[in-house]
Amino acid sequence: MLTGANIVLLGGDARQLEVIRRLTELDATVLAVGFDKLSTPLDGAVQAEPDGQLFEEADALILPAVGTDEDGTVTAVFSDRELRLEEAHIARLSRHCKVYTGMASRYLRELCAKYGIGLVELFERDDVAIYNSIPTAEGAVMMAIQHTDITIHGSNAVVLGMGRTGLTLARTLKAMGAKVKIGVRRDEHFARAYEMGLDPFYLKDLVVHAANLDLLFNTIPTMIVTAQIIAQMPSRAVIIDLASKPGGTDFRYAERRGIKALLAPSLPGIVAPKTAGRIMADCLGRLLMEDLRLGREKR
Ligand code: NAP
């Protein structure tokens, strides 16, 4: 349980409501900033102001999935106020307090490093990334349905990358009856894809496989769907790029060729905020119990 722990939540979207619910269930004192326009009560949490004392007394600071941007701005969809994580806030955290977020900006990383504050990036964890790949794959399927006039069943789909997202997506597309090719660079991924009944190819041969596809899903966070690849694609093809910004597609060239290419960030939060929130909440609950226990033992 988290009895006696002061946990500060700064901003966020519907996913944070699941986090609040879970942490209050675990008996933490949850102080939430940036939820003043929420029409429903806050499930046991207390609305708070981002003053110095709040940060001084925090045992943990929880930021939204995307943390802060590069000037410290924190997204808070349930508030009209502009919310910022200032250097002065981090400076006032006690040494045992950690900052938890989905993924951190350089701004946040540098601030935490400067003041010796632990920073936990949930999306870097394998378990969270694998759970998150489920709503991500469903979101990718939703986009494919919205932007094509054919069924996924029977379509020629190519998935690039066989990491946590690519694997789940390829499996989902195959289960829906698509003919799925998957582009990989490792021999063991090639073998696994073959075992799964997918049609693997090496990424160096991507240009060959671009010629006859309906759907191209990219999960590789580097420029991979280049102009040279797009030039080989049929005009009916749709590219759905899931990789983090700026994606791995030459969007300028795709537009020039009249090929629909979409960057699709943050799908879990869009298609399934409740599930995405639960994924974060469950992981946070476990981590906080462990981290606060270890922190108490050290003190
Ligand atoms: P991951 O498990 O690390 O998988 C990344 C894949 O890309 C791996 O197969 C990796 O190959 C491959 N790769 C990386 N760099 C490469 C390069 N230079 N050349 C060839 N292949 C390369 O990551 P993930 O969790 O699946 O996430 C993939 C991307 O999707 C990330 O950018 C992540 O932020 C993003 N994402 C987006 C959403 C969304 O809603 N759009 C949701 C979740 C994640 P190896 O295994 O051989 O290294």
CSV table of C-alpha atoms and ligand atoms in Angstrom, one decimal:
chain,number,residue,atom,x,y,z
A,1,MET,CA,0.0,0.0,0.0
A,2,LEU,CA,1.0,3.7,-0.4
A,3,THR,CA,-0.4,4.8,3.0
A,4,GLY,CA,1.3,8.1,4.1
A,5,ALA,CA,2.8,8.8,0.7
A,6,ASN,CA,2.3,12.3,-0.8
A,7,ILE,CA,2.1,11.9,-4.6
A,8,VAL,CA,1.8,15.0,-6.8
A,9,LEU,CA,0.3,14.7,-10.2
A,10,LEU,CA,1.0,17.6,-12.6
A,11,GLY,CA,-1.3,17.8,-15.7
A,12,GLY,CA,-2.2,15.1,-18.1
A,13,ASP,CA,-5.2,13.7,-19.9
A,14,ALA,CA,-7.9,11.0,-19.3
A,15,ARG,CA,-5.1,8.5,-18.7
A,16,GLN,CA,-4.1,10.3,-15.5
A,17,LEU,CA,-7.7,9.8,-14.2
A,18,GLU,CA,-6.9,6.0,-14.1
A,19,VAL,CA,-3.6,6.8,-12.4
A,20,ILE,CA,-5.4,8.9,-9.7
A,21,ARG,CA,-8.0,6.1,-9.2
A,22,ARG,CA,-5.3,3.4,-8.7
A,23,LEU,CA,-3.1,5.5,-6.4
A,24,THR,CA,-6.1,6.5,-4.2
A,25,GLU,CA,-7.1,2.8,-4.1
A,26,LEU,CA,-3.6,2.2,-2.8
A,27,ASP,CA,-4.3,4.8,0.0
A,28,ALA,CA,-1.8,7.4,-1.2
A,29,THR,CA,-2.5,11.1,-0.7
A,30,VAL,CA,-2.8,12.3,-4.2
A,31,LEU,CA,-2.4,16.1,-4.9
A,32,ALA,CA,-3.5,16.9,-8.4
A,33,VAL,CA,-2.6,20.1,-10.3
A,34,GLY,CA,-4.2,21.0,-13.6
A,35,PHE,CA,-7.6,19.2,-13.2
A,36,ASP,CA,-9.7,22.3,-12.3
A,37,LYS,CA,-12.0,22.1,-15.3
A,38,LEU,CA,-12.9,18.4,-14.7
A,39,SER,CA,-16.6,18.0,-14.5
A,40,THR,CA,-16.6,14.9,-12.3
A,41,PRO,CA,-15.0,14.6,-8.8
A,42,LEU,CA,-11.4,13.5,-8.6
A,43,ASP,CA,-11.8,10.1,-7.0
A,44,GLY,CA,-10.3,10.9,-3.6
A,45,ALA,CA,-7.5,13.2,-4.9
A,46,VAL,CA,-7.2,16.8,-3.7
A,47,GLN,CA,-6.9,19.7,-6.2
A,48,ALA,CA,-3.7,21.6,-5.5
A,49,GLU,CA,-1.7,24.6,-6.6
A,50,PRO,CA,1.8,24.3,-7.9
A,51,ASP,CA,3.5,26.1,-5.1
A,52,GLY,CA,6.9,25.4,-3.5
A,53,GLN,CA,5.6,23.6,-0.5
A,54,LEU,CA,3.7,21.1,-2.7
A,55,PHE,CA,7.0,20.0,-4.3
A,56,GLU,CA,8.9,20.0,-1.1
A,57,GLU,CA,6.6,17.6,0.6
A,58,ALA,CA,6.2,15.3,-2.5
A,59,ASP,CA,7.4,11.6,-2.2
A,60,ALA,CA,6.8,11.2,-6.0
A,61,LEU,CA,6.0,13.6,-8.9
A,62,ILE,CA,4.0,12.1,-11.7
A,63,LEU,CA,3.9,13.9,-15.1
A,64,PRO,CA,1.8,13.0,-18.1
A,65,ALA,CA,2.7,10.4,-20.7
A,66,VAL,CA,4.6,12.9,-22.8
A,67,GLY,CA,6.2,14.6,-19.8
A,68,THR,CA,7.1,18.2,-20.6
A,69,ASP,CA,8.0,19.9,-23.8
A,70,GLU,CA,11.4,21.5,-24.3
A,71,ASP,CA,10.4,24.7,-22.4
A,72,GLY,CA,8.9,22.9,-19.5
A,73,THR,CA,5.2,23.2,-20.6
A,74,VAL,CA,3.1,20.4,-19.3
A,75,THR,CA,-0.1,19.4,-21.1
A,76,ALA,CA,-3.2,19.7,-18.9
A,77,VAL,CA,-6.4,18.9,-20.9
A,78,PHE,CA,-8.6,19.4,-17.9
A,79,SER,CA,-7.4,23.0,-17.2
A,80,ASP,CA,-7.4,26.3,-19.1
A,81,ARG,CA,-4.3,27.4,-17.2
A,82,GLU,CA,-0.9,27.2,-18.7
A,83,LEU,CA,1.1,24.7,-16.7
A,84,ARG,CA,4.9,24.6,-16.5
A,85,LEU,CA,7.4,22.5,-14.7
A,86,GLU,CA,9.9,25.1,-13.5
A,87,GLU,CA,13.5,24.5,-12.5
A,88,ALA,CA,12.4,25.9,-9.1
A,89,HIS,CA,10.0,23.1,-8.7
A,90,ILE,CA,12.6,20.4,-9.3
A,91,ALA,CA,15.0,22.2,-7.1
A,92,ARG,CA,12.6,21.9,-4.2
A,93,LEU,CA,12.0,18.2,-4.5
A,94,SER,CA,13.6,16.1,-1.7
A,95,ARG,CA,16.4,13.7,-2.7
A,96,HIS,CA,14.2,10.6,-2.2
A,97,CYS,CA,11.5,11.9,-4.5
A,98,LYS,CA,11.5,10.5,-8.1
A,99,VAL,CA,9.8,11.9,-11.2
A,100,TYR,CA,7.7,9.5,-13.2
A,101,THR,CA,6.6,10.1,-16.8
A,102,GLY,CA,5.9,8.2,-20.1
A,103,MET,CA,8.8,9.6,-21.9
A,104,ALA,CA,11.1,12.5,-21.0
A,105,SER,CA,12.2,15.6,-23.0
A,106,ARG,CA,15.8,16.7,-22.8
A,107,TYR,CA,14.6,19.6,-20.7
A,108,LEU,CA,13.3,17.2,-18.0
A,109,ARG,CA,16.2,14.9,-18.2
A,110,GLU,CA,18.7,17.7,-17.7
A,111,LEU,CA,16.8,19.2,-14.8
A,112,CYS,CA,16.5,15.9,-13.0
A,113,ALA,CA,20.2,15.2,-13.6
A,114,LYS,CA,21.2,18.7,-12.4
A,115,TYR,CA,19.4,18.2,-9.0
A,116,GLY,CA,20.1,14.5,-8.6
A,117,ILE,CA,16.5,13.5,-8.9
A,118,GLY,CA,15.6,10.0,-10.1
A,119,LEU,CA,13.7,10.0,-13.4
A,120,VAL,CA,11.6,7.0,-14.5
A,121,GLU,CA,10.4,6.7,-18.1
A,122,LEU,CA,7.6,4.2,-18.2
A,123,PHE,CA,7.5,3.7,-21.9
A,124,GLU,CA,11.1,2.6,-21.9
A,125,ARG,CA,10.1,-0.4,-19.9
A,126,ASP,CA,9.5,-3.6,-21.9
A,127,ASP,CA,6.3,-4.5,-20.0
A,128,VAL,CA,4.7,-1.1,-20.5
A,129,ALA,CA,5.7,-1.0,-24.2
A,130,ILE,CA,4.3,-4.5,-24.8
A,131,TYR,CA,1.0,-3.7,-23.1
A,132,ASN,CA,0.9,-0.4,-25.0
A,133,SER,CA,1.4,-2.2,-28.3
A,134,ILE,CA,-2.1,-3.6,-28.0
A,135,PRO,CA,-4.0,-0.2,-28.2
A,136,THR,CA,-1.3,1.0,-30.6
A,137,ALA,CA,-2.0,-1.9,-33.0
A,138,GLU,CA,-5.8,-1.4,-32.7
A,139,GLY,CA,-5.3,2.3,-33.4
A,140,ALA,CA,-3.2,1.5,-36.5
A,141,VAL,CA,-5.9,-0.8,-37.7
A,142,MET,CA,-8.5,1.9,-37.1
A,143,MET,CA,-6.4,4.4,-39.2
A,144,ALA,CA,-6.0,1.8,-42.0
A,145,ILE,CA,-9.8,1.3,-42.1
A,146,GLN,CA,-10.5,5.0,-42.1
A,147,HIS,CA,-8.0,5.8,-44.9
A,148,THR,CA,-8.6,2.9,-47.4
A,149,ASP,CA,-11.5,1.7,-49.4
A,150,ILE,CA,-10.5,-2.0,-49.1
A,151,THR,CA,-10.7,-4.5,-46.3
A,152,ILE,CA,-7.7,-5.4,-44.2
A,153,HIS,CA,-8.6,-9.0,-44.9
A,154,GLY,CA,-6.9,-9.9,-48.2
A,155,SER,CA,-4.8,-6.7,-48.3
A,156,ASN,CA,-1.0,-6.7,-48.9
A,157,ALA,CA,0.3,-5.2,-45.7
A,158,VAL,CA,4.0,-4.5,-44.9
A,159,VAL,CA,5.2,-3.8,-41.3
A,160,LEU,CA,8.6,-2.4,-40.8
A,161,GLY,CA,10.4,-3.3,-37.6
A,162,MET,CA,9.8,-6.3,-35.4
A,163,GLY,CA,10.1,-4.7,-32.0
A,164,ARG,CA,7.3,-4.5,-29.4
A,165,THR,CA,4.9,-2.6,-31.6
A,166,GLY,CA,5.8,-4.2,-34.9
A,167,LEU,CA,5.4,-7.7,-33.6
A,168,THR,CA,1.9,-7.1,-32.1
A,169,LEU,CA,0.8,-5.2,-35.2
A,170,ALA,CA,1.9,-7.9,-37.6
A,171,ARG,CA,0.2,-10.6,-35.5
A,172,THR,CA,-3.0,-8.5,-35.4
A,173,LEU,CA,-3.0,-7.9,-39.2
A,174,LYS,CA,-2.4,-11.5,-39.9
A,175,ALA,CA,-5.3,-12.5,-37.6
A,176,MET,CA,-7.5,-10.2,-39.6
A,177,GLY,CA,-6.6,-12.0,-42.8
A,178,ALA,CA,-4.1,-9.6,-44.3
A,179,LYS,CA,-1.1,-10.9,-46.3
A,180,VAL,CA,1.6,-9.6,-44.0
A,181,LYS,CA,5.2,-9.0,-44.9
A,182,ILE,CA,7.6,-7.8,-42.2
A,183,GLY,CA,10.8,-6.0,-42.7
A,184,VAL,CA,13.6,-6.9,-40.2
A,185,ARG,CA,17.3,-6.6,-39.9
A,186,ARG,CA,18.2,-9.5,-37.6
A,187,ASP,CA,18.3,-13.1,-38.5
A,188,GLU,CA,16.5,-14.2,-35.3
A,189,HIS,CA,13.6,-11.8,-36.2
A,190,PHE,CA,13.5,-13.3,-39.7
A,191,ALA,CA,13.3,-16.8,-38.2
A,192,ARG,CA,10.6,-15.8,-35.7
A,193,ALA,CA,8.5,-14.1,-38.4
A,194,TYR,CA,8.8,-17.2,-40.5
A,195,GLU,CA,7.7,-19.4,-37.6
A,196,MET,CA,4.7,-17.1,-37.1
A,197,GLY,CA,3.6,-17.6,-40.7
A,198,LEU,CA,4.5,-14.0,-41.7
A,199,ASP,CA,6.5,-13.3,-44.8
A,200,PRO,CA,9.8,-11.8,-43.6
A,201,PHE,CA,12.3,-9.9,-45.7
A,202,TYR,CA,15.5,-8.0,-44.8
A,203,LEU,CA,15.2,-4.2,-44.7
A,204,LYS,CA,18.0,-3.8,-47.2
A,205,ASP,CA,15.6,-5.3,-49.7
A,206,LEU,CA,12.7,-2.9,-48.9
A,207,VAL,CA,12.8,-1.3,-52.3
A,208,VAL,CA,11.9,-4.7,-53.9
A,209,HIS,CA,8.9,-5.2,-51.6
A,210,ALA,CA,7.5,-1.7,-52.0
A,211,ALA,CA,6.1,-2.4,-55.4
A,212,ASN,CA,3.0,-4.3,-54.6
A,213,LEU,CA,1.6,-3.2,-51.3
A,214,ASP,CA,-1.7,-1.6,-50.1
A,215,LEU,CA,-0.6,-0.7,-46.5
A,216,LEU,CA,2.8,0.2,-45.1
A,217,PHE,CA,3.1,0.5,-41.3
A,218,ASN,CA,6.4,1.8,-40.1
A,219,THR,CA,7.6,1.3,-36.5
A,220,ILE,CA,11.2,2.2,-37.0
A,221,PRO,CA,12.2,5.5,-35.5
A,222,THR,CA,14.7,6.5,-38.3
A,223,MET,CA,14.3,7.6,-41.9
A,224,ILE,CA,13.5,4.3,-43.6
A,225,VAL,CA,10.6,5.1,-46.0
A,226,THR,CA,12.7,7.3,-48.2
A,227,ALA,CA,11.8,8.9,-51.5
A,228,GLN,CA,13.5,6.0,-53.3
A,229,ILE,CA,11.1,3.5,-51.5
A,230,ILE,CA,8.0,5.7,-52.1
A,231,ALA,CA,8.9,6.1,-55.8
A,232,GLN,CA,8.4,2.3,-56.1
A,233,MET,CA,5.0,2.2,-54.3
A,234,PRO,CA,1.7,2.0,-56.1
A,235,SER,CA,-0.4,5.2,-55.9
A,236,ARG,CA,-3.1,3.3,-54.0
A,237,ALA,CA,-0.8,2.6,-51.1
A,238,VAL,CA,-1.3,4.2,-47.7
A,239,ILE,CA,1.6,4.7,-45.3
A,240,ILE,CA,0.9,4.8,-41.6
A,241,ASP,CA,3.9,5.8,-39.6
A,242,LEU,CA,3.8,4.9,-35.9
A,243,ALA,CA,7.4,5.8,-35.1
A,244,SER,CA,7.9,8.7,-32.7
A,245,LYS,CA,8.1,12.1,-34.2
A,246,PRO,CA,9.3,13.0,-36.8
A,247,GLY,CA,8.6,9.4,-37.9
A,248,GLY,CA,10.6,7.5,-40.5
A,249,THR,CA,8.9,8.6,-43.7
A,250,ASP,CA,9.7,11.2,-46.3
A,251,PHE,CA,6.3,12.9,-46.0
A,252,ARG,CA,7.2,15.7,-48.4
A,253,TYR,CA,8.0,13.2,-51.2
A,254,ALA,CA,4.9,11.1,-50.4
A,255,GLU,CA,2.7,14.2,-50.8
A,256,ARG,CA,4.4,15.1,-54.0
A,257,ARG,CA,3.7,11.6,-55.4
A,258,GLY,CA,0.1,11.8,-54.2
A,259,ILE,CA,0.5,8.9,-51.8
A,260,LYS,CA,-1.4,9.2,-48.5
A,261,ALA,CA,1.2,9.2,-45.6
A,262,LEU,CA,0.1,9.7,-42.0
A,263,LEU,CA,2.1,10.2,-38.9
A,264,ALA,CA,0.1,8.6,-36.1
A,265,PRO,CA,1.5,9.4,-32.7
A,266,SER,CA,0.0,8.7,-29.2
A,267,LEU,CA,-2.5,6.1,-30.5
A,268,PRO,CA,-3.1,4.4,-27.1
A,269,GLY,CA,-4.2,7.8,-25.6
A,270,ILE,CA,-6.5,8.5,-28.5
A,271,VAL,CA,-8.2,5.1,-29.2
A,272,ALA,CA,-8.2,3.7,-25.7
A,273,PRO,CA,-7.4,6.3,-23.0
A,274,LYS,CA,-8.9,4.1,-20.3
A,275,THR,CA,-6.9,1.1,-21.1
A,276,ALA,CA,-3.8,3.2,-21.7
A,277,GLY,CA,-4.3,4.9,-18.4
A,278,ARG,CA,-4.7,1.5,-16.6
A,279,ILE,CA,-1.5,0.3,-18.2
A,280,MET,CA,0.4,3.3,-16.7
A,281,ALA,CA,-1.6,3.1,-13.4
A,282,ASP,CA,-0.8,-0.5,-12.8
A,283,CYS,CA,2.9,-0.1,-13.5
A,284,LEU,CA,3.1,3.1,-11.5
A,285,GLY,CA,1.3,1.5,-8.5
A,286,ARG,CA,3.9,-1.4,-8.5
A,287,LEU,CA,6.9,0.9,-9.0
A,288,LEU,CA,5.9,3.4,-6.4
A,289,MET,CA,5.3,0.8,-3.7
A,290,GLU,CA,8.8,-0.7,-4.4
A,291,ASP,CA,10.6,2.7,-4.8
A,292,LEU,CA,9.0,4.2,-1.7
A,293,ARG,CA,9.8,1.1,0.3
A,294,LEU,CA,13.4,1.2,-0.8
A,295,GLY,CA,13.6,4.9,-0.1
A,296,ARG,CA,12.3,4.4,3.5
A,297,GLU,CA,14.8,1.7,4.1
A,298,LYS,CA,17.7,4.0,3.0
A,299,ARG,CA,16.6,6.9,5.2
B,1,NAP,P1,11.3,-1.3,-30.3
B,1,NAP,O1,10.7,-2.4,-29.5
B,1,NAP,O2,12.6,-0.7,-29.9
B,1,NAP,O3,11.3,-1.6,-31.8
B,1,NAP,C1,11.9,-0.8,-32.8
B,1,NAP,C2,12.2,-1.6,-34.0
B,1,NAP,O4,12.9,-0.8,-34.9
B,1,NAP,C3,13.1,-2.8,-33.8
B,1,NAP,O5,12.6,-3.9,-34.6
B,1,NAP,C4,14.4,-2.3,-34.3
B,1,NAP,O6,15.2,-3.3,-34.8
B,1,NAP,C5,14.0,-1.4,-35.4
B,1,NAP,N1,15.0,-0.4,-35.7
B,1,NAP,C6,15.5,0.6,-34.9
B,1,NAP,N2,16.4,1.3,-35.5
B,1,NAP,C7,16.6,0.8,-36.7
B,1,NAP,C8,17.4,1.1,-37.8
B,1,NAP,N3,18.3,2.1,-37.8
B,1,NAP,N4,17.3,0.3,-38.9
B,1,NAP,C9,16.5,-0.8,-38.9
B,1,NAP,N5,15.7,-1.1,-37.9
B,1,NAP,C10,15.7,-0.3,-36.8
B,1,NAP,O7,10.3,0.0,-30.2
B,1,NAP,P2,8.7,-0.1,-30.1
B,1,NAP,O8,8.3,-0.1,-28.7
B,1,NAP,O9,8.2,-1.1,-31.0
B,1,NAP,O10,8.3,1.4,-30.7
B,1,NAP,C11,8.6,1.6,-32.0
B,1,NAP,C12,8.3,3.1,-32.3
B,1,NAP,O11,6.9,3.3,-32.2
B,1,NAP,C13,9.0,4.1,-31.3
B,1,NAP,O12,9.4,5.2,-32.0
B,1,NAP,C14,7.9,4.4,-30.3
B,1,NAP,O13,8.1,5.7,-29.7
B,1,NAP,C15,6.7,4.4,-31.2
B,1,NAP,N6,5.4,4.1,-30.6
B,1,NAP,C16,4.4,4.8,-31.1
B,1,NAP,C17,3.1,4.6,-30.7
B,1,NAP,C18,2.0,5.4,-31.4
B,1,NAP,O14,1.0,5.5,-30.8
B,1,NAP,N7,2.2,5.8,-32.6
B,1,NAP,C19,2.9,3.7,-29.6
B,1,NAP,C20,4.0,3.0,-29.1
B,1,NAP,C21,5.3,3.3,-29.6
B,1,NAP,P3,16.2,-4.2,-33.9
B,1,NAP,O15,15.3,-5.0,-33.0
B,1,NAP,O16,17.0,-5.0,-34.9
B,1,NAP,O17,17.0,-3.3,-33.1
